[in-house]
mmCIF file of C-alpha atoms in Angstrom:
data_model
loop_
_atom_site.group_PDB
_atom_site.id
_atom_site.type_symbol
_atom_site.label_atom_id
_atom_site.label_comp_id
_atom_site.label_asym_id
_atom_site.label_seq_id
_atom_site.Cartn_x
_atom_site.Cartn_y
_atom_site.Cartn_z
ATOM 1 C CA MET A 1 -55.900 -17.711 16.454
ATOM 2 C CA ARG A 2 -55.339 -19.803 19.593
ATOM 3 C CA ASP A 3 -58.289 -22.038 18.774
ATOM 4 C CA LEU A 4 -57.008 -22.355 15.216
ATOM 5 C CA LEU A 5 -53.575 -23.458 16.360
ATOM 6 C CA ASP A 6 -55.078 -25.880 18.900
ATOM 7 C CA GLU A 7 -57.271 -27.458 16.237
ATOM 8 C CA ALA A 8 -54.391 -27.658 13.763
ATOM 9 C CA LEU A 9 -52.023 -29.233 16.276
ATOM 10 C CA ALA A 10 -54.706 -31.665 17.373
ATOM 11 C CA GLY A 11 -55.353 -32.614 13.749
ATOM 12 C CA VAL A 12 -51.647 -33.131 13.080
ATOM 13 C CA ALA A 13 -50.972 -35.091 16.281
ATOM 14 C CA ALA A 14 -54.090 -37.249 16.007
ATOM 15 C CA ARG A 15 -52.336 -39.562 13.568
ATOM 16 C CA PRO A 16 -48.651 -39.741 14.625
ATOM 17 C CA THR A 17 -47.755 -42.499 12.160
ATOM 18 C CA ARG A 18 -49.135 -40.527 9.261
ATOM 19 C CA LEU A 19 -47.426 -37.401 10.582
ATOM 20 C CA ILE A 20 -44.074 -39.190 10.595
ATOM 21 C CA LEU A 21 -44.538 -40.546 7.083
ATOM 22 C CA THR A 22 -45.761 -37.208 5.757
ATOM 23 C CA THR A 23 -42.965 -35.311 7.446
ATOM 24 C CA LEU A 24 -40.419 -37.817 6.157
ATOM 25 C CA GLY A 25 -40.835 -36.604 2.590
ATOM 26 C CA THR A 26 -40.081 -33.027 3.575
ATOM 27 C CA VAL A 27 -37.248 -34.160 5.857
ATOM 28 C CA LEU A 28 -35.615 -35.980 2.966
ATOM 29 C CA GLY A 29 -36.167 -33.079 0.599
ATOM 30 C CA VAL A 30 -34.755 -30.394 2.897
ATOM 31 C CA ALA A 31 -31.950 -32.708 4.079
ATOM 32 C CA ALA A 32 -31.040 -33.343 0.449
ATOM 33 C CA LEU A 33 -31.065 -29.617 -0.247
ATOM 34 C CA VAL A 34 -29.011 -28.620 2.802
ATOM 35 C CA GLY A 35 -26.689 -31.615 2.553
ATOM 36 C CA THR A 36 -26.006 -31.322 -1.160
ATOM 37 C CA VAL A 37 -25.508 -27.564 -1.098
ATOM 38 C CA GLY A 38 -23.385 -27.844 2.053
ATOM 39 C CA LEU A 39 -21.264 -30.601 0.559
ATOM 40 C CA GLY A 40 -21.088 -28.659 -2.689
ATOM 41 C CA GLN A 41 -19.769 -25.567 -0.921
ATOM 42 C CA THR A 42 -17.399 -27.697 1.153
ATOM 43 C CA ALA A 43 -16.142 -29.552 -1.924
ATOM 44 C CA ALA A 44 -15.693 -26.283 -3.794
ATOM 45 C CA GLY A 45 -13.674 -24.901 -0.924
ATOM 46 C CA GLN A 46 -11.644 -28.086 -0.741
ATOM 47 C CA ILE A 47 -10.998 -28.096 -4.478
ATOM 48 C CA THR A 48 -9.825 -24.517 -4.284
ATOM 49 C CA GLN A 49 -7.772 -25.210 -1.171
ATOM 50 C CA ARG A 50 -6.179 -28.188 -2.837
ATOM 51 C CA PHE A 51 -5.987 -26.417 -6.165
ATOM 52 C CA ASP A 52 -3.027 -27.954 -7.934
ATOM 53 C CA LEU A 53 -0.273 -26.089 -6.113
ATOM 54 C CA ALA A 54 2.176 -26.608 -8.919
ATOM 55 C CA ALA A 55 -0.259 -25.209 -11.484
ATOM 56 C CA ALA A 56 -1.048 -22.275 -9.209
ATOM 57 C CA THR A 57 2.643 -21.472 -8.834
ATOM 58 C CA ARG A 58 3.865 -22.338 -12.321
ATOM 59 C CA VAL A 59 4.855 -19.689 -14.835
ATOM 60 C CA VAL A 60 6.340 -20.481 -18.258
ATOM 61 C CA VAL A 61 8.156 -17.942 -20.427
ATOM 62 C CA GLN A 62 8.989 -18.627 -24.059
ATOM 63 C CA PRO A 63 9.744 -16.606 -27.195
ATOM 64 C CA GLU A 64 6.874 -15.327 -29.272
ATOM 65 C CA GLU A 65 6.692 -16.955 -32.682
ATOM 66 C CA LYS A 66 6.493 -14.607 -35.664
ATOM 67 C CA GLY A 67 4.561 -15.436 -38.766
ATOM 68 C CA GLY A 68 7.492 -14.835 -41.128
ATOM 69 C CA GLN A 69 8.677 -17.074 -43.938
ATOM 70 C CA GLU A 70 11.153 -18.903 -41.789
ATOM 71 C CA GLY A 71 8.930 -18.825 -38.684
ATOM 72 C CA GLU A 72 11.813 -17.628 -36.529
ATOM 73 C CA ALA A 73 11.231 -16.542 -32.969
ATOM 74 C CA ALA A 74 11.158 -12.832 -32.288
ATOM 75 C CA THR A 75 13.952 -13.263 -29.770
ATOM 76 C CA GLN A 76 16.015 -15.985 -28.166
ATOM 77 C CA LEU A 77 16.052 -16.749 -24.495
ATOM 78 C CA PRO A 78 19.464 -16.154 -22.955
ATOM 79 C CA TRP A 79 21.185 -19.074 -21.275
ATOM 80 C CA ASP A 80 21.310 -17.155 -18.004
ATOM 81 C CA ALA A 81 17.539 -16.529 -18.039
ATOM 82 C CA PRO A 82 17.005 -18.663 -14.872
ATOM 83 C CA THR A 83 19.578 -16.575 -13.007
ATOM 84 C CA ARG A 84 17.839 -13.359 -14.034
ATOM 85 C CA ILE A 85 14.464 -14.763 -13.008
ATOM 86 C CA GLU A 86 15.673 -15.983 -9.624
ATOM 87 C CA ARG A 87 16.546 -12.406 -8.667
ATOM 88 C CA LEU A 88 12.836 -11.576 -8.550
ATOM 89 C CA ASN A 89 11.204 -11.677 -5.156
ATOM 90 C CA GLY A 90 8.737 -14.569 -5.044
ATOM 91 C CA VAL A 91 10.605 -16.936 -7.374
ATOM 92 C CA GLU A 92 11.529 -20.218 -5.705
ATOM 93 C CA ALA A 93 13.137 -22.010 -8.655
ATOM 94 C CA ALA A 94 13.728 -21.559 -12.378
ATOM 95 C CA GLY A 95 15.255 -23.643 -15.142
ATOM 96 C CA THR A 96 15.325 -23.933 -18.905
ATOM 97 C CA VAL A 97 13.918 -26.767 -20.999
ATOM 98 C CA SER A 98 14.254 -27.511 -24.704
ATOM 99 C CA SER A 99 13.134 -30.172 -27.157
ATOM 100 C CA LEU A 100 16.005 -31.426 -29.316
ATOM 101 C CA GLN A 101 15.786 -32.236 -32.997
ATOM 102 C CA ILE A 102 17.692 -35.520 -33.301
ATOM 103 C CA GLY A 103 16.562 -36.436 -36.789
ATOM 104 C CA ASP A 104 16.271 -40.169 -37.354
ATOM 105 C CA ASP A 105 18.384 -41.117 -34.343
ATOM 106 C CA LEU A 106 16.884 -43.756 -32.082
ATOM 107 C CA VAL A 107 17.482 -44.369 -28.414
ATOM 108 C CA GLN A 108 18.441 -47.826 -27.275
ATOM 109 C CA ASN A 109 19.808 -49.597 -24.256
ATOM 110 C CA VAL A 110 23.385 -50.852 -24.458
ATOM 111 C CA THR A 111 22.179 -54.367 -23.669
ATOM 112 C CA GLY A 112 19.994 -54.258 -26.768
ATOM 113 C CA LEU A 113 22.830 -53.640 -29.218
ATOM 114 C CA THR A 114 23.074 -57.318 -30.099
ATOM 115 C CA GLY A 115 19.573 -57.458 -31.503
ATOM 116 C CA GLY A 116 17.216 -55.067 -29.754
ATOM 117 C CA ALA A 117 15.497 -52.325 -31.732
ATOM 118 C CA GLY A 118 15.961 -48.676 -30.859
ATOM 119 C CA LYS A 119 13.109 -46.572 -29.503
ATOM 120 C CA ALA A 120 11.845 -43.341 -31.006
ATOM 121 C CA LEU A 121 11.926 -41.316 -27.793
ATOM 122 C CA GLN A 122 11.763 -37.579 -27.246
ATOM 123 C CA VAL A 123 15.163 -36.152 -26.326
ATOM 124 C CA MET A 124 15.173 -32.962 -24.292
ATOM 125 C CA ALA A 125 17.713 -30.680 -22.644
ATOM 126 C CA GLY A 126 17.484 -28.739 -19.428
ATOM 127 C CA SER A 127 19.418 -26.748 -16.904
ATOM 128 C CA ALA A 128 20.158 -27.920 -13.390
ATOM 129 C CA GLY A 129 17.399 -25.693 -11.996
ATOM 130 C CA LEU A 130 14.743 -27.410 -14.097
ATOM 131 C CA TRP A 131 14.249 -30.241 -11.608
ATOM 132 C CA ASP A 132 13.340 -27.993 -8.728
ATOM 133 C CA ALA A 133 11.172 -25.820 -10.967
ATOM 134 C CA VAL A 134 8.986 -28.766 -12.056
ATOM 135 C CA ARG A 135 9.041 -30.464 -8.626
ATOM 136 C CA ALA A 136 10.749 -33.539 -10.054
ATOM 137 C CA VAL A 137 11.041 -36.648 -7.876
ATOM 138 C CA LEU A 138 13.485 -39.476 -8.583
ATOM 139 C CA THR A 139 12.855 -43.184 -8.402
ATOM 140 C CA THR A 140 16.576 -43.838 -8.253
ATOM 141 C CA GLY A 141 19.870 -42.115 -8.969
ATOM 142 C CA ARG A 142 20.472 -38.373 -9.040
ATOM 143 C CA PHE A 143 19.861 -35.286 -11.168
ATOM 144 C CA PHE A 144 22.570 -33.719 -13.291
ATOM 145 C CA ASP A 145 23.896 -30.459 -11.854
ATOM 146 C CA ASP A 146 25.691 -27.292 -12.995
ATOM 147 C CA GLY A 147 28.995 -29.177 -13.161
ATOM 148 C CA HIS A 148 27.604 -31.657 -15.692
ATOM 149 C CA ASP A 149 26.242 -28.735 -17.672
ATOM 150 C CA GLN A 150 29.471 -26.728 -17.725
ATOM 151 C CA ARG A 151 31.599 -29.782 -18.656
ATOM 152 C CA ALA A 152 29.082 -30.937 -21.279
ATOM 153 C CA ASP A 153 29.108 -34.397 -19.678
ATOM 154 C CA LYS A 154 27.303 -37.068 -21.643
ATOM 155 C CA VAL A 155 24.823 -37.996 -18.949
ATOM 156 C CA VAL A 156 21.034 -38.273 -19.076
ATOM 157 C CA VAL A 157 18.080 -38.604 -16.750
ATOM 158 C CA LEU A 158 15.299 -40.856 -18.000
ATOM 159 C CA GLY A 159 11.604 -40.181 -17.608
ATOM 160 C CA LYS A 160 9.819 -43.083 -15.958
ATOM 161 C CA HIS A 161 7.997 -44.132 -19.130
ATOM 162 C CA ALA A 162 11.141 -43.814 -21.220
ATOM 163 C CA ALA A 163 13.009 -45.978 -18.684
ATOM 164 C CA GLU A 164 10.285 -48.627 -18.906
ATOM 165 C CA ARG A 165 10.520 -48.720 -22.703
ATOM 166 C CA LEU A 166 14.288 -49.056 -22.532
ATOM 167 C CA GLY A 167 14.132 -51.722 -19.832
ATOM 168 C CA ILE A 168 16.202 -49.750 -17.317
ATOM 169 C CA ASN A 169 15.096 -49.696 -13.673
ATOM 170 C CA ARG A 170 18.333 -49.060 -11.745
ATOM 171 C CA VAL A 171 21.433 -46.944 -12.166
ATOM 172 C CA ASP A 172 23.878 -48.361 -9.603
ATOM 173 C CA SER A 173 25.737 -50.194 -12.377
ATOM 174 C CA GLN A 174 25.939 -46.996 -14.466
ATOM 175 C CA PRO A 175 23.872 -48.180 -17.438
ATOM 176 C CA ALA A 176 24.250 -46.363 -20.719
ATOM 177 C CA VAL A 177 21.932 -45.589 -23.589
ATOM 178 C CA PHE A 178 22.822 -44.751 -27.145
ATOM 179 C CA ILE A 179 21.240 -41.772 -28.895
ATOM 180 C CA GLY A 180 22.157 -42.533 -32.445
ATOM 181 C CA ASP A 181 25.808 -43.564 -32.201
ATOM 182 C CA GLU A 182 26.634 -41.571 -29.081
ATOM 183 C CA PRO A 183 26.613 -43.221 -25.629
ATOM 184 C CA TYR A 184 25.199 -41.408 -22.598
ATOM 185 C CA THR A 185 25.387 -42.585 -19.015
ATOM 186 C CA VAL A 186 22.075 -42.843 -17.189
ATOM 187 C CA ILE A 187 22.427 -41.209 -13.778
ATOM 188 C CA GLY A 188 18.800 -41.004 -12.690
ATOM 189 C CA ILE A 189 15.232 -42.117 -13.384
ATOM 190 C CA LEU A 190 12.280 -39.840 -12.750
ATOM 191 C CA ASP A 191 9.330 -40.922 -10.666
ATOM 192 C CA SER A 192 7.094 -37.885 -11.173
ATOM 193 C CA VAL A 193 7.088 -34.282 -12.340
ATOM 194 C CA THR A 194 4.450 -31.594 -12.094
ATOM 195 C CA GLY A 195 3.497 -29.347 -14.962
ATOM 196 C CA ARG A 196 5.699 -31.032 -17.580
ATOM 197 C CA ALA A 197 4.229 -34.461 -18.227
ATOM 198 C CA ASP A 198 6.321 -34.764 -21.417
ATOM 199 C CA LEU A 199 9.443 -35.198 -19.284
ATOM 200 C CA ASN A 200 8.133 -38.605 -18.185
ATOM 201 C CA ASP A 201 8.447 -39.856 -21.765
ATOM 202 C CA ALA A 202 11.755 -38.214 -22.556
ATOM 203 C CA VAL A 203 15.500 -38.630 -22.270
ATOM 204 C CA ILE A 204 16.841 -35.426 -20.679
ATOM 205 C CA MET A 205 20.458 -34.282 -20.982
ATOM 206 C CA PRO A 206 22.242 -31.151 -19.691
ATOM 207 C CA ASN A 207 22.216 -28.030 -21.838
ATOM 208 C CA GLY A 208 26.010 -28.253 -22.260
ATOM 209 C CA ALA A 209 25.802 -31.718 -23.827
ATOM 210 C CA ALA A 210 22.912 -30.604 -26.068
ATOM 211 C CA ARG A 211 24.820 -27.560 -27.276
ATOM 212 C CA GLN A 212 27.818 -29.686 -28.141
ATOM 213 C CA ALA A 213 25.999 -32.616 -29.736
ATOM 214 C CA TYR A 214 23.004 -30.899 -31.380
ATOM 215 C CA ASP A 215 24.088 -27.261 -31.678
ATOM 216 C CA LEU A 216 21.301 -26.049 -29.401
ATOM 217 C CA GLU A 217 21.346 -22.267 -29.830
ATOM 218 C CA ALA A 218 18.950 -21.180 -27.098
ATOM 219 C CA PRO A 219 16.458 -22.667 -24.650
ATOM 220 C CA ASP A 220 12.880 -23.203 -25.763
ATOM 221 C CA ALA A 221 11.294 -22.076 -22.498
ATOM 222 C CA VAL A 222 11.947 -21.131 -18.909
ATOM 223 C CA GLU A 223 10.028 -23.027 -16.238
ATOM 224 C CA ILE A 224 9.433 -20.932 -13.109
ATOM 225 C CA ARG A 225 8.081 -22.029 -9.737
ATOM 226 C CA THR A 226 6.850 -19.151 -7.633
ATOM 227 C CA ALA A 227 5.732 -18.733 -4.051
ATOM 228 C CA VAL A 228 2.007 -19.142 -3.460
ATOM 229 C CA GLY A 229 0.204 -15.997 -4.571
ATOM 230 C CA ALA A 230 3.163 -14.552 -6.490
ATOM 231 C CA ALA A 231 2.473 -16.099 -9.905
ATOM 232 C CA GLN A 232 0.559 -13.133 -11.331
ATOM 233 C CA LEU A 233 3.243 -10.656 -10.269
ATOM 234 C CA ILE A 234 6.092 -12.832 -11.575
ATOM 235 C CA ALA A 235 4.247 -13.230 -14.875
ATOM 236 C CA GLU A 236 4.388 -9.450 -15.288
ATOM 237 C CA GLN A 237 8.007 -9.057 -14.181
ATOM 238 C CA ALA A 238 9.638 -12.093 -15.840
ATOM 239 C CA PRO A 239 9.649 -10.766 -19.455
ATOM 240 C CA ILE A 240 11.233 -7.524 -18.276
ATOM 241 C CA ALA A 241 13.888 -9.390 -16.291
ATOM 242 C CA ILE A 242 14.758 -11.590 -19.277
ATOM 243 C CA GLU A 243 14.433 -9.084 -22.110
ATOM 244 C CA PRO A 244 14.279 -5.545 -20.656
ATOM 245 C CA ASN A 245 14.614 -3.867 -24.063
ATOM 246 C CA ASN A 246 11.714 -5.694 -25.706
ATOM 247 C CA PRO A 247 9.672 -7.723 -23.187
ATOM 248 C CA SER A 248 6.690 -7.923 -25.544
ATOM 249 C CA THR A 249 8.561 -10.502 -27.657
ATOM 250 C CA LEU A 250 8.100 -13.067 -24.887
ATOM 251 C CA ASN A 251 4.969 -15.071 -24.197
ATOM 252 C CA VAL A 252 4.072 -15.794 -20.578
ATOM 253 C CA ASP A 253 1.809 -18.629 -19.498
ATOM 254 C CA ALA A 254 0.493 -17.938 -15.991
ATOM 255 C CA PRO A 255 -2.234 -19.645 -13.923
ATOM 256 C CA PRO A 256 -5.651 -18.008 -13.526
ATOM 257 C CA LYS A 257 -6.471 -16.251 -10.304
ATOM 258 C CA GLN A 258 -7.707 -18.700 -7.693
ATOM 259 C CA GLY A 259 -10.651 -16.476 -6.851
ATOM 260 C CA ALA A 260 -12.061 -16.960 -10.339
ATOM 261 C CA VAL A 261 -11.475 -20.709 -10.131
ATOM 262 C CA ARG A 262 -13.220 -20.881 -6.751
ATOM 263 C CA LYS A 263 -16.252 -18.955 -7.980
ATOM 264 C CA GLY A 264 -16.496 -21.129 -11.069
ATOM 265 C CA VAL A 265 -16.304 -24.355 -9.086
ATOM 266 C CA GLU A 266 -18.816 -23.169 -6.506
ATOM 267 C CA SER A 267 -21.209 -21.951 -9.192
ATOM 268 C CA ASP A 268 -21.128 -25.234 -11.117
ATOM 269 C CA LEU A 269 -21.437 -27.450 -8.054
ATOM 270 C CA ASN A 270 -24.168 -25.352 -6.462
ATOM 271 C CA ALA A 271 -26.200 -25.335 -9.671
ATOM 272 C CA LEU A 272 -26.034 -29.131 -9.846
ATOM 273 C CA PHE A 273 -26.817 -29.718 -6.187
ATOM 274 C CA LEU A 274 -29.580 -27.115 -6.092
ATOM 275 C CA LEU A 275 -31.260 -28.936 -8.954
ATOM 276 C CA LEU A 276 -31.044 -32.244 -7.075
ATOM 277 C CA GLY A 277 -32.356 -30.613 -3.889
ATOM 278 C CA ALA A 278 -35.221 -28.972 -5.787
ATOM 279 C CA VAL A 279 -36.288 -32.350 -7.170
ATOM 280 C CA ALA A 280 -36.232 -33.837 -3.673
ATOM 281 C CA LEU A 281 -38.275 -30.916 -2.331
ATOM 282 C CA LEU A 282 -40.811 -31.353 -5.112
ATOM 283 C CA VAL A 283 -41.246 -34.976 -4.093
ATOM 284 C CA GLY A 284 -41.685 -33.914 -0.459
ATOM 285 C CA GLY A 285 -44.244 -31.266 -1.411
ATOM 286 C CA LEU A 286 -46.255 -33.757 -3.449
ATOM 287 C CA GLY A 287 -46.206 -36.108 -0.455
ATOM 288 C CA ILE A 288 -47.654 -33.397 1.801
ATOM 289 C CA ALA A 289 -50.322 -32.550 -0.780
ATOM 290 C CA ASN A 290 -51.361 -36.175 -1.213
ATOM 291 C CA VAL A 291 -51.537 -36.932 2.501
ATOM 292 C CA THR A 292 -53.376 -33.676 3.265
ATOM 293 C CA LEU A 293 -55.902 -34.416 0.544
ATOM 294 C CA LEU A 294 -56.358 -37.920 1.961
ATOM 295 C CA SER A 295 -56.844 -36.390 5.404
ATOM 296 C CA VAL A 296 -59.581 -34.154 3.990
ATOM 297 C CA LEU A 297 -61.419 -37.161 2.591
ATOM 298 C CA GLU A 298 -61.144 -39.020 5.891
ATOM 299 C CA ARG A 299 -62.337 -36.040 7.932
ATOM 300 C CA ILE A 300 -65.428 -35.111 5.912
ATOM 301 C CA SER A 301 -67.707 -35.808 8.869
ATOM 302 C CA GLU A 302 -65.595 -33.574 11.111
ATOM 303 C CA ILE A 303 -65.662 -30.819 8.491
ATOM 304 C CA GLY A 304 -69.455 -31.143 8.111
ATOM 305 C CA LEU A 305 -69.998 -31.018 11.857
ATOM 306 C CA ARG A 306 -67.847 -27.927 12.287
ATOM 307 C CA ARG A 307 -69.597 -26.198 9.394
ATOM 308 C CA ALA A 308 -72.975 -27.090 10.910
ATOM 309 C CA LEU A 309 -71.872 -25.563 14.217
ATOM 310 C CA GLY A 310 -71.028 -22.269 12.542
ATOM 311 C CA ALA A 311 -67.502 -22.580 11.156
ATOM 312 C CA ALA A 312 -67.047 -20.576 7.961
ATOM 313 C CA ARG A 313 -65.277 -21.812 4.848
ATOM 314 C CA ARG A 314 -62.250 -19.684 5.650
ATOM 315 C CA HIS A 315 -61.939 -21.341 9.057
ATOM 316 C CA ILE A 316 -61.776 -24.812 7.483
ATOM 317 C CA ALA A 317 -59.349 -23.676 4.784
ATOM 318 C CA VAL A 318 -57.021 -21.947 7.222
ATOM 319 C CA GLN A 319 -57.026 -24.961 9.570
ATOM 320 C CA PHE A 320 -55.838 -27.315 6.847
ATOM 321 C CA LEU A 321 -53.339 -24.745 5.613
ATOM 322 C CA VAL A 322 -51.910 -24.380 9.121
ATOM 323 C CA GLU A 323 -51.678 -28.176 9.452
ATOM 324 C CA SER A 324 -49.736 -28.355 6.192
ATOM 325 C CA VAL A 325 -47.467 -25.512 7.280
ATOM 326 C CA ILE A 326 -46.780 -27.246 10.602
ATOM 327 C CA VAL A 327 -45.922 -30.492 8.823
ATOM 328 C CA GLY A 328 -43.685 -28.633 6.363
ATOM 329 C CA PHE A 329 -41.961 -26.662 9.126
ATOM 330 C CA LEU A 330 -41.274 -29.808 11.165
ATOM 331 C CA GLY A 331 -39.928 -31.513 8.058
ATOM 332 C CA GLY A 332 -37.760 -28.504 7.238
ATOM 333 C CA LEU A 333 -36.422 -28.308 10.790
ATOM 334 C CA LEU A 334 -35.535 -31.997 10.961
ATOM 335 C CA GLY A 335 -34.235 -31.966 7.385
ATOM 336 C CA THR A 336 -31.951 -29.022 8.158
ATOM 337 C CA ALA A 337 -30.537 -30.862 11.167
ATOM 338 C CA VAL A 338 -29.966 -33.996 9.073
ATOM 339 C CA GLY A 339 -28.325 -31.979 6.278
ATOM 340 C CA VAL A 340 -25.993 -30.152 8.662
ATOM 341 C CA ILE A 341 -25.043 -33.404 10.406
ATOM 342 C CA LEU A 342 -24.416 -35.017 7.005
ATOM 343 C CA THR A 343 -22.191 -32.155 5.872
ATOM 344 C CA VAL A 344 -20.180 -32.126 9.098
ATOM 345 C CA SER A 345 -19.872 -35.934 9.165
ATOM 346 C CA VAL A 346 -18.606 -36.223 5.593
ATOM 347 C CA SER A 347 -16.200 -33.339 6.184
ATOM 348 C CA TRP A 348 -14.903 -34.997 9.344
ATOM 349 C CA ILE A 349 -14.433 -38.342 7.594
ATOM 350 C CA ARG A 350 -12.654 -36.717 4.652
ATOM 351 C CA ASP A 351 -10.692 -34.334 6.900
ATOM 352 C CA TRP A 352 -12.261 -31.324 5.197
ATOM 353 C CA THR A 353 -13.300 -27.966 6.595
ATOM 354 C CA PRO A 354 -17.120 -27.875 6.508
ATOM 355 C CA ILE A 355 -18.602 -24.829 4.788
ATOM 356 C CA LEU A 356 -22.315 -24.022 4.977
ATOM 357 C CA ASP A 357 -24.161 -20.795 4.280
ATOM 358 C CA ASN A 358 -25.965 -19.649 7.448
ATOM 359 C CA ARG A 359 -28.849 -18.330 5.363
ATOM 360 C CA LEU A 360 -29.463 -21.823 4.059
ATOM 361 C CA ALA A 361 -29.299 -23.409 7.509
ATOM 362 C CA PHE A 362 -31.701 -20.934 9.110
ATOM 363 C CA GLY A 363 -33.919 -20.488 6.065
ATOM 364 C CA SER A 364 -34.545 -24.156 5.297
ATOM 365 C CA PRO A 365 -37.196 -24.647 8.043
ATOM 366 C CA LEU A 366 -39.031 -21.628 6.621
ATOM 367 C CA LEU A 367 -38.649 -23.136 3.172
ATOM 368 C CA GLY A 368 -40.231 -26.335 4.486
ATOM 369 C CA ALA A 369 -43.119 -24.290 5.890
ATOM 370 C CA PHE A 370 -43.568 -22.552 2.538
ATOM 371 C CA ILE A 371 -43.624 -25.903 0.749
ATOM 372 C CA GLY A 372 -46.274 -27.089 3.219
ATOM 373 C CA LEU A 373 -48.289 -23.933 2.523
ATOM 374 C CA VAL A 374 -48.143 -24.432 -1.230
ATOM 375 C CA ALA A 375 -48.797 -28.170 -0.987
ATOM 376 C CA GLY A 376 -51.790 -27.664 1.325
ATOM 377 C CA THR A 377 -53.494 -24.961 -0.739
ATOM 378 C CA TYR A 378 -55.526 -27.278 -2.968
ATOM 379 C CA PRO A 379 -56.552 -29.713 -0.181
ATOM 380 C CA ALA A 380 -57.559 -26.731 1.993
ATOM 381 C CA TRP A 381 -59.680 -25.292 -0.798
ATOM 382 C CA LYS A 382 -61.203 -28.721 -1.342
ATOM 383 C CA ALA A 383 -62.056 -29.011 2.350
ATOM 384 C CA SER A 384 -63.595 -25.535 2.491
ATOM 385 C CA ALA A 385 -65.841 -26.337 -0.460
ATOM 386 C CA ILE A 386 -67.566 -29.226 1.356
ATOM 387 C CA GLN A 387 -71.162 -28.355 2.236
ATOM 388 C CA PRO A 388 -72.373 -29.271 5.753
ATOM 389 C CA ILE A 389 -75.506 -31.079 4.664
ATOM 390 C CA THR A 390 -73.616 -33.114 2.061
ATOM 391 C CA ALA A 391 -70.956 -34.104 4.579
ATOM 392 C CA LEU A 392 -73.488 -35.091 7.259
ATOM 393 C CA ARG A 393 -75.675 -36.958 4.786
ATOM 394 C CA GLY A 394 -72.652 -38.900 3.551
ATOM 395 C CA THR A 395 -71.729 -39.786 7.115
#
């Protein structure tokens, strides 16, 4: 065994340039495998960590629609539904939201009355708690509050896209818009909301104004923002808090469990990156096989001399197999180091937390050795089949 290892190491080290080039294929293959899987696991963890917080904490409750002739809802949400919801432990904010049926009424800026055309914009109503529930951010102005709601003040907050269409970008001069023939004072313009993208395209008024102007009977839905990790529990408790006598008449839209999302992301990313790494390893294995076979052709005289001196076929085959395994192991070791450095470097640049399976890090050098073993099998068999007399005569 010692002589075998000495001969194999001598054969590998005899041509350092070729060793580097041969090892490079395995280095790239293993580095690609470790790096891609490591980055895949890190990205999956980062995606889960940065999982849309609003989506993970957003719960929506609305009446269940019945399939009757008139298509009426099984129940109506009470106006104090947000107050009932906020009593639950884990609820951070709650508010109602409704889409108003305004018929053929158009929305237009006061400055456009002399000749500008009205805009067919969505008009919605909400409670004062809606803004906090959907994490609304203002570009300018303020939100309407409970006082506006109770007094049925004719005020509106414009979504950012609705404001652009109406040509309104500031509220310090108290601009007004007309919805049909009724004027409403614009007190704020939204910059962004989370979970309710339709608010960006809408004109939103308080529930009190909507009840007075459009006979709004009940809210369409309750938007709830929960503490992190409480969404599933709130989804179970909210219907009971709103409608204790018949909670089954309410539909609840809750986010999936993050554990399932994490597993799905990791599974998809790992499958993709494992495929890419496998392709790179295949290329590295073919490189080892080609170079080992070339080495056999160049060392025919050496093989013939050793056979003439008494070396058996198995000795020749095992020597070339060991050389291939050494090359594969070195490539796997260096490739693992490169892959780990790549994963840590990208994570550091992106301010991520690097995640890498220890089994992959410690098993990759052995994987490189296995690839070398497989890649060197045919060249080793080819070398062992060379007859001494043929080799010496050719020399």
